[in-house]
Short mmCIF file of N, CA and C in Angstrom, two decimals:
data_model
loop_
_atom_site.label_atom_id
_atom_site.label_comp_id
_atom_site.label_asym_id
_atom_site.label_seq_id
_atom_site.Cartn_x
_atom_site.Cartn_y
_atom_site.Cartn_z
N MET A 205 88.02 58.88 51.19
CA MET A 205 86.83 59.42 50.59
C MET A 205 86.36 58.48 49.48
N SER A 206 85.14 58.17 49.53
CA SER A 206 84.55 57.19 48.58
C SER A 206 84.31 57.91 47.24
N TRP A 207 84.38 57.06 46.19
CA TRP A 207 84.12 57.60 44.85
C TRP A 207 82.67 58.13 44.76
N ARG A 208 81.79 57.48 45.33
CA ARG A 208 80.33 57.86 45.19
C ARG A 208 80.04 59.09 46.02
N SER A 209 80.86 59.51 46.96
CA SER A 209 80.53 60.64 47.83
C SER A 209 80.82 61.97 47.20
N SER A 210 81.52 61.98 46.03
CA SER A 210 81.84 63.28 45.38
C SER A 210 81.09 63.35 44.03
N PRO A 211 79.95 64.02 44.01
CA PRO A 211 79.23 64.10 42.72
C PRO A 211 79.90 64.81 41.63
N GLY A 212 80.75 65.88 41.86
CA GLY A 212 81.47 66.55 40.83
C GLY A 212 82.40 65.67 40.09
N ARG A 213 83.19 64.89 40.84
CA ARG A 213 84.12 63.96 40.22
C ARG A 213 83.37 62.93 39.43
N SER A 214 82.35 62.43 40.02
CA SER A 214 81.55 61.37 39.44
C SER A 214 80.94 61.82 38.12
N ALA A 215 80.43 63.06 38.07
CA ALA A 215 79.76 63.55 36.87
C ALA A 215 80.71 63.66 35.71
N TYR A 216 81.86 64.25 35.94
CA TYR A 216 82.80 64.43 34.83
C TYR A 216 83.50 63.14 34.43
N LEU A 217 84.09 62.45 35.40
CA LEU A 217 84.84 61.23 35.02
C LEU A 217 83.96 60.11 34.58
N SER A 218 82.78 60.00 35.11
CA SER A 218 81.84 58.93 34.62
C SER A 218 81.45 59.17 33.14
N GLY A 219 81.30 60.43 32.80
CA GLY A 219 80.96 60.77 31.41
C GLY A 219 82.09 60.63 30.50
N HIS A 220 83.32 60.70 30.95
CA HIS A 220 84.49 60.70 30.09
C HIS A 220 85.39 59.42 30.25
N ALA A 221 84.95 58.50 31.08
CA ALA A 221 85.76 57.30 31.33
C ALA A 221 85.33 56.11 30.46
N ALA A 222 84.57 56.38 29.41
CA ALA A 222 84.03 55.26 28.59
C ALA A 222 85.19 54.66 27.75
N GLY A 223 86.15 55.42 27.25
CA GLY A 223 87.17 54.91 26.38
C GLY A 223 88.13 53.98 27.05
N PRO A 224 88.85 54.36 28.11
CA PRO A 224 89.84 53.48 28.68
C PRO A 224 89.22 52.31 29.44
N PRO A 225 89.93 51.19 29.54
CA PRO A 225 89.39 50.02 30.23
C PRO A 225 89.28 50.20 31.73
N SER A 226 89.96 51.17 32.32
CA SER A 226 89.82 51.39 33.73
C SER A 226 88.54 52.25 33.99
N GLY A 227 88.05 52.17 35.20
CA GLY A 227 86.85 52.92 35.51
C GLY A 227 87.18 54.30 36.05
N PRO A 228 86.15 55.05 36.42
CA PRO A 228 86.34 56.42 36.90
C PRO A 228 87.16 56.47 38.18
N GLU A 229 87.09 55.48 39.03
CA GLU A 229 87.85 55.47 40.29
C GLU A 229 89.34 55.43 39.98
N ALA A 230 89.77 54.63 39.01
CA ALA A 230 91.22 54.51 38.65
C ALA A 230 91.69 55.80 38.02
N LEU A 231 90.84 56.45 37.20
CA LEU A 231 91.20 57.73 36.62
C LEU A 231 91.39 58.80 37.73
N TRP A 232 90.49 58.79 38.68
CA TRP A 232 90.57 59.71 39.79
C TRP A 232 91.87 59.50 40.57
N GLN A 233 92.25 58.27 40.82
CA GLN A 233 93.45 58.00 41.59
C GLN A 233 94.65 58.43 40.85
N VAL A 234 94.73 58.22 39.56
CA VAL A 234 95.88 58.65 38.76
C VAL A 234 95.94 60.21 38.77
N TRP A 235 94.78 60.80 38.58
CA TRP A 235 94.77 62.29 38.57
C TRP A 235 95.19 62.85 39.96
N ALA A 236 94.68 62.26 41.04
CA ALA A 236 95.05 62.70 42.31
C ALA A 236 96.50 62.46 42.66
N LEU A 237 97.07 61.42 42.14
CA LEU A 237 98.51 61.18 42.36
C LEU A 237 99.39 62.07 41.45
N ALA A 238 98.91 62.39 40.29
CA ALA A 238 99.73 63.18 39.32
C ALA A 238 99.89 64.63 39.86
N GLY A 239 98.91 65.15 40.54
CA GLY A 239 98.99 66.52 41.04
C GLY A 239 100.16 66.77 41.98
N PRO A 240 100.22 66.07 43.08
CA PRO A 240 101.36 66.27 43.96
C PRO A 240 102.74 65.93 43.37
N CYS A 241 102.73 64.94 42.48
CA CYS A 241 104.01 64.60 41.81
C CYS A 241 104.50 65.76 40.95
N LEU A 242 103.58 66.34 40.15
CA LEU A 242 103.94 67.47 39.27
C LEU A 242 104.29 68.68 40.08
N TRP A 243 103.61 68.88 41.26
CA TRP A 243 103.92 70.02 42.07
C TRP A 243 105.35 69.94 42.62
N LEU A 244 105.72 68.71 43.11
CA LEU A 244 107.03 68.56 43.60
C LEU A 244 108.12 68.66 42.54
N LEU A 245 107.87 68.03 41.38
CA LEU A 245 108.79 68.14 40.27
C LEU A 245 108.92 69.56 39.77
N GLY A 246 107.81 70.26 39.78
CA GLY A 246 107.79 71.64 39.27
C GLY A 246 108.64 72.57 40.13
N LEU A 247 109.02 72.21 41.35
CA LEU A 247 109.87 73.01 42.16
C LEU A 247 111.31 72.97 41.65
N PHE A 248 111.65 71.94 40.87
CA PHE A 248 113.03 71.79 40.43
C PHE A 248 113.22 71.65 38.92
N ARG A 249 112.20 71.32 38.14
CA ARG A 249 112.38 71.05 36.71
C ARG A 249 111.50 71.99 35.91
N GLY A 250 112.04 72.52 34.77
CA GLY A 250 111.29 73.39 33.90
C GLY A 250 110.16 72.70 33.22
N TRP A 251 110.40 71.51 32.73
CA TRP A 251 109.30 70.81 31.98
C TRP A 251 108.15 70.50 32.91
N ALA A 252 108.42 70.25 34.22
CA ALA A 252 107.34 69.91 35.14
C ALA A 252 106.51 71.18 35.45
N ARG A 253 107.18 72.34 35.36
CA ARG A 253 106.39 73.57 35.55
C ARG A 253 105.33 73.73 34.41
N LEU A 254 105.73 73.43 33.19
CA LEU A 254 104.80 73.47 32.13
C LEU A 254 103.69 72.42 32.34
N ALA A 255 104.08 71.20 32.75
CA ALA A 255 103.11 70.11 33.04
C ALA A 255 102.15 70.56 34.15
N TRP A 256 102.67 71.27 35.15
CA TRP A 256 101.84 71.72 36.26
C TRP A 256 100.80 72.75 35.77
N ILE A 257 101.20 73.58 34.86
CA ILE A 257 100.28 74.60 34.31
C ILE A 257 99.20 73.88 33.51
N LEU A 258 99.60 72.93 32.70
CA LEU A 258 98.62 72.17 31.93
C LEU A 258 97.69 71.36 32.78
N TYR A 259 98.21 70.78 33.88
CA TYR A 259 97.44 70.02 34.89
C TYR A 259 96.40 70.99 35.50
N GLY A 260 96.80 72.17 35.89
CA GLY A 260 95.93 73.11 36.47
C GLY A 260 94.77 73.55 35.53
N ALA A 261 95.16 73.81 34.25
CA ALA A 261 94.13 74.17 33.30
C ALA A 261 93.13 73.03 33.10
N ALA A 262 93.62 71.83 33.01
CA ALA A 262 92.76 70.70 32.82
C ALA A 262 91.87 70.50 34.03
N THR A 263 92.40 70.68 35.22
CA THR A 263 91.62 70.53 36.47
C THR A 263 90.51 71.57 36.49
N VAL A 264 90.81 72.80 36.14
CA VAL A 264 89.80 73.85 36.12
C VAL A 264 88.69 73.52 35.12
N GLY A 265 89.15 73.03 33.92
CA GLY A 265 88.19 72.65 32.89
C GLY A 265 87.25 71.51 33.38
N MET A 266 87.83 70.54 34.03
CA MET A 266 87.00 69.42 34.53
C MET A 266 86.05 69.85 35.60
N VAL A 267 86.53 70.70 36.50
CA VAL A 267 85.64 71.17 37.55
C VAL A 267 84.48 72.00 36.98
N TYR A 268 84.83 72.84 36.01
CA TYR A 268 83.82 73.68 35.35
C TYR A 268 82.85 72.79 34.67
N ALA A 269 83.27 71.84 33.89
CA ALA A 269 82.34 70.96 33.14
C ALA A 269 81.56 70.05 34.04
N GLY A 270 82.11 69.62 35.13
CA GLY A 270 81.43 68.69 36.02
C GLY A 270 80.49 69.37 36.99
N SER A 271 80.50 70.64 37.08
CA SER A 271 79.62 71.40 38.02
C SER A 271 78.26 71.64 37.41
N PRO A 272 77.24 71.85 38.24
CA PRO A 272 75.94 72.16 37.71
C PRO A 272 75.96 73.54 37.01
N PRO A 273 75.16 73.73 36.00
CA PRO A 273 75.23 74.96 35.20
C PRO A 273 75.13 76.29 36.05
N THR A 274 74.35 76.25 37.12
CA THR A 274 74.22 77.48 37.93
C THR A 274 75.45 77.80 38.73
N GLY A 275 76.31 76.80 38.97
CA GLY A 275 77.51 77.03 39.80
C GLY A 275 78.82 76.85 39.07
N GLN A 276 78.78 76.79 37.78
CA GLN A 276 79.99 76.53 37.02
C GLN A 276 81.04 77.70 37.23
N ALA A 277 80.61 78.90 37.08
CA ALA A 277 81.54 80.01 37.21
C ALA A 277 82.12 80.04 38.61
N LEU A 278 81.33 79.85 39.60
CA LEU A 278 81.87 79.88 41.00
C LEU A 278 82.83 78.73 41.22
N ALA A 279 82.50 77.55 40.80
CA ALA A 279 83.38 76.38 41.00
C ALA A 279 84.69 76.56 40.16
N GLY A 280 84.60 77.05 38.97
CA GLY A 280 85.80 77.29 38.19
C GLY A 280 86.68 78.37 38.81
N GLY A 281 86.06 79.45 39.28
CA GLY A 281 86.80 80.54 39.90
C GLY A 281 87.50 80.09 41.18
N LEU A 282 86.79 79.32 42.04
CA LEU A 282 87.46 78.80 43.25
C LEU A 282 88.61 77.88 42.93
N THR A 283 88.42 77.08 41.88
CA THR A 283 89.48 76.19 41.50
C THR A 283 90.75 76.91 41.05
N VAL A 284 90.49 78.01 40.24
CA VAL A 284 91.59 78.85 39.79
C VAL A 284 92.29 79.45 40.95
N LEU A 285 91.53 79.94 41.95
CA LEU A 285 92.13 80.58 43.09
C LEU A 285 92.99 79.60 43.89
N VAL A 286 92.49 78.40 44.17
CA VAL A 286 93.23 77.41 44.84
C VAL A 286 94.49 76.99 44.09
N TRP A 287 94.30 76.77 42.78
CA TRP A 287 95.44 76.38 41.96
C TRP A 287 96.51 77.47 41.93
N ALA A 288 96.13 78.71 41.90
CA ALA A 288 97.09 79.84 41.87
C ALA A 288 97.86 79.93 43.18
N VAL A 289 97.16 79.69 44.30
CA VAL A 289 97.88 79.71 45.55
C VAL A 289 98.88 78.51 45.63
N LEU A 290 98.49 77.38 45.16
CA LEU A 290 99.37 76.24 45.18
C LEU A 290 100.58 76.45 44.18
N SER A 291 100.34 77.26 43.15
CA SER A 291 101.36 77.45 42.11
C SER A 291 102.41 78.47 42.54
N LEU A 292 102.19 79.20 43.58
CA LEU A 292 103.21 80.22 43.96
C LEU A 292 104.58 79.68 44.16
N PRO A 293 104.77 78.62 44.94
CA PRO A 293 106.14 78.14 45.10
C PRO A 293 106.69 77.51 43.84
N VAL A 294 105.85 76.90 43.03
CA VAL A 294 106.27 76.22 41.81
C VAL A 294 106.75 77.26 40.77
N LEU A 295 105.99 78.29 40.60
CA LEU A 295 106.29 79.29 39.57
C LEU A 295 107.08 80.48 40.07
N ALA A 296 107.56 80.42 41.30
CA ALA A 296 108.30 81.58 41.88
C ALA A 296 109.58 81.89 41.11
N GLY A 297 110.28 80.94 40.61
CA GLY A 297 111.55 81.17 39.94
C GLY A 297 111.49 81.25 38.44
N VAL A 298 110.30 81.21 37.81
CA VAL A 298 110.16 81.28 36.42
C VAL A 298 110.60 82.65 35.93
N GLY A 299 111.40 82.67 34.88
CA GLY A 299 111.83 83.93 34.33
C GLY A 299 113.11 84.47 34.98
N ARG A 300 113.55 83.86 35.97
CA ARG A 300 114.81 84.33 36.63
C ARG A 300 115.90 83.37 36.30
N ARG A 301 116.96 83.94 35.80
CA ARG A 301 118.10 83.15 35.46
C ARG A 301 119.24 83.54 36.42
N PRO A 302 120.07 82.57 36.73
CA PRO A 302 121.14 82.89 37.69
C PRO A 302 122.10 83.88 37.00
N ARG A 303 122.51 84.90 37.76
CA ARG A 303 123.40 85.84 37.23
C ARG A 303 124.84 85.54 37.63
N THR A 304 125.71 85.67 36.69
CA THR A 304 127.13 85.42 36.93
C THR A 304 127.79 86.80 37.04
N VAL A 305 128.46 87.04 38.17
CA VAL A 305 129.15 88.32 38.32
C VAL A 305 130.65 88.04 38.30
N ILE A 306 131.31 88.72 37.38
CA ILE A 306 132.75 88.53 37.21
C ILE A 306 133.38 89.89 37.66
N GLN A 307 134.25 89.82 38.61
CA GLN A 307 134.93 91.01 39.11
C GLN A 307 136.40 90.93 38.62
N VAL A 308 136.75 91.97 37.92
CA VAL A 308 138.15 92.08 37.38
C VAL A 308 138.76 93.22 38.11
N SER A 309 139.83 92.97 38.84
CA SER A 309 140.49 94.08 39.49
C SER A 309 141.60 94.65 38.57
N ALA A 310 141.78 95.92 38.71
CA ALA A 310 142.76 96.61 37.89
C ALA A 310 144.15 96.22 38.34
N PRO A 311 145.06 96.13 37.42
CA PRO A 311 146.43 95.74 37.79
C PRO A 311 147.08 96.82 38.72
N ALA A 312 148.00 96.49 39.54
CA ALA A 312 148.63 97.40 40.42
C ALA A 312 149.31 98.54 39.60
N GLY A 313 149.00 99.76 40.02
CA GLY A 313 149.59 100.96 39.37
C GLY A 313 148.73 101.43 38.21
N ALA A 314 147.68 100.76 37.84
CA ALA A 314 146.87 101.15 36.70
C ALA A 314 146.16 102.55 37.01
N ILE A 315 145.73 102.73 38.24
CA ILE A 315 145.04 103.96 38.56
C ILE A 315 146.03 105.14 38.48
N GLU A 316 147.22 104.89 39.04
CA GLU A 316 148.25 105.95 38.97
C GLU A 316 148.63 106.28 37.55
N ASN A 317 148.75 105.25 36.70
CA ASN A 317 149.06 105.53 35.31
C ASN A 317 147.96 106.29 34.64
N ALA A 318 146.69 105.95 34.95
CA ALA A 318 145.57 106.66 34.32
C ALA A 318 145.54 108.12 34.75
N VAL A 319 145.83 108.37 36.05
CA VAL A 319 145.84 109.76 36.58
C VAL A 319 146.97 110.51 35.94
N ALA A 320 148.16 109.94 35.81
CA ALA A 320 149.26 110.62 35.14
C ALA A 320 148.97 110.94 33.71
N MET A 321 148.30 110.01 33.02
CA MET A 321 147.93 110.22 31.62
C MET A 321 146.91 111.39 31.52
N MET A 322 145.95 111.43 32.43
CA MET A 322 144.96 112.48 32.41
C MET A 322 145.64 113.85 32.71
N ARG A 323 146.60 113.89 33.66
CA ARG A 323 147.36 115.13 33.92
C ARG A 323 148.08 115.58 32.71
N ASP A 324 148.76 114.69 31.99
CA ASP A 324 149.44 115.08 30.76
C ASP A 324 148.50 115.65 29.72
N GLN A 325 147.31 115.00 29.54
CA GLN A 325 146.36 115.48 28.57
C GLN A 325 145.80 116.86 29.00
N VAL A 326 145.60 117.08 30.29
CA VAL A 326 145.05 118.34 30.78
C VAL A 326 146.12 119.44 30.55
N SER A 327 147.37 119.16 30.85
CA SER A 327 148.42 120.20 30.63
C SER A 327 148.59 120.48 29.16
N GLU A 328 148.53 119.45 28.30
CA GLU A 328 148.57 119.65 26.85
C GLU A 328 147.40 120.56 26.39
N LEU A 329 146.20 120.33 26.92
CA LEU A 329 145.03 121.10 26.57
C LEU A 329 145.22 122.55 27.05
N GLU A 330 145.74 122.75 28.26
CA GLU A 330 146.02 124.06 28.75
C GLU A 330 147.00 124.84 27.88
N SER A 331 148.07 124.19 27.47
CA SER A 331 149.04 124.86 26.61
C SER A 331 148.43 125.22 25.25
N THR A 332 147.58 124.36 24.73
CA THR A 332 146.91 124.66 23.44
C THR A 332 146.01 125.85 23.62
N LEU A 333 145.26 125.91 24.71
CA LEU A 333 144.38 127.09 24.94
C LEU A 333 145.20 128.33 25.12
N GLU A 334 146.34 128.29 25.77
CA GLU A 334 147.18 129.50 25.95
C GLU A 334 147.67 129.99 24.58
N ARG A 335 148.13 129.07 23.72
CA ARG A 335 148.60 129.44 22.37
C ARG A 335 147.47 130.07 21.59
N MET A 336 146.22 129.51 21.76
CA MET A 336 145.12 130.07 21.03
C MET A 336 144.79 131.49 21.51
N GLU A 337 144.87 131.71 22.84
CA GLU A 337 144.62 133.02 23.35
C GLU A 337 145.70 134.05 22.89
N ARG A 338 146.95 133.60 22.86
CA ARG A 338 148.05 134.52 22.37
C ARG A 338 147.82 134.83 20.88
N ALA A 339 147.46 133.83 20.14
CA ALA A 339 147.18 134.08 18.67
C ALA A 339 146.01 135.01 18.50
N SER A 340 145.01 134.85 19.35
CA SER A 340 143.85 135.73 19.29
C SER A 340 144.21 137.14 19.67
N ASP A 341 145.02 137.28 20.70
CA ASP A 341 145.48 138.62 21.11
C ASP A 341 146.30 139.31 20.01
N GLU A 342 147.23 138.53 19.40
CA GLU A 342 148.06 139.06 18.31
C GLU A 342 147.18 139.47 17.14
N LEU A 343 146.19 138.72 16.82
CA LEU A 343 145.25 139.06 15.74
C LEU A 343 144.51 140.30 16.08
N ALA A 344 144.08 140.45 17.31
CA ALA A 344 143.33 141.65 17.70
C ALA A 344 144.25 142.91 17.59
N ILE A 345 145.53 142.73 18.01
CA ILE A 345 146.46 143.85 17.91
C ILE A 345 146.69 144.26 16.47
N ARG A 346 146.87 143.23 15.57
CA ARG A 346 147.05 143.54 14.18
C ARG A 346 145.86 144.22 13.54
N ARG A 347 144.70 143.76 13.92
CA ARG A 347 143.49 144.43 13.37
C ARG A 347 143.33 145.89 13.87
N SER A 348 143.67 146.09 15.14
CA SER A 348 143.59 147.48 15.67
C SER A 348 144.63 148.37 15.02
N SER A 349 145.84 147.83 14.79
CA SER A 349 146.89 148.66 14.15
C SER A 349 146.56 148.87 12.71
N ALA A 350 145.95 147.90 12.06
CA ALA A 350 145.58 148.09 10.65
C ALA A 350 144.44 149.12 10.55
N ALA A 351 143.56 149.08 11.51
CA ALA A 351 142.43 150.06 11.51
C ALA A 351 142.94 151.51 11.75
N ASP A 352 143.99 151.56 12.65
CA ASP A 352 144.63 152.91 12.90
C ASP A 352 145.27 153.46 11.68
N THR A 353 146.03 152.64 10.92
CA THR A 353 146.68 153.09 9.73
C THR A 353 145.76 153.46 8.60
N ASP A 354 144.58 152.80 8.56
CA ASP A 354 143.58 153.14 7.56
C ASP A 354 142.89 154.46 7.86
N ASP A 355 142.82 154.83 9.12
CA ASP A 355 142.16 156.04 9.53
C ASP A 355 143.04 157.28 9.21
N ASP A 356 144.35 157.10 9.11
CA ASP A 356 145.25 158.26 8.86
C ASP A 356 145.15 158.70 7.46
#
């Protein structure tokens, strides 16, 4: 594709290529090479994902600025859509960290020991409840006998 055949590229890069010694064609080649390189690196490196996001934002800005005023919103929107689709594989793993699962097995006989301990505690609780019931019954008998003696 010839440099002169793309008016959008020509409009933006020609207007902004005055500073560097290279011309707009060299800037376009660097930009066109940087995109696929950042996309591939973004699949594996965190810093390249950030660079890919910045590259996409700059691309959208250049497309928007280089488009005619009546079509800026449409050109920018289409560029965002294409960039978002291209970004799916690059940004798919962002925010996910590898999880480490550590399985610790109980020592042999630990379950039996825990069950035996629970049975001891339950039997101790039952005996305590029985003593409380007996004490409550004895108290009820004392109160009733005390009430009978007071009535005489």
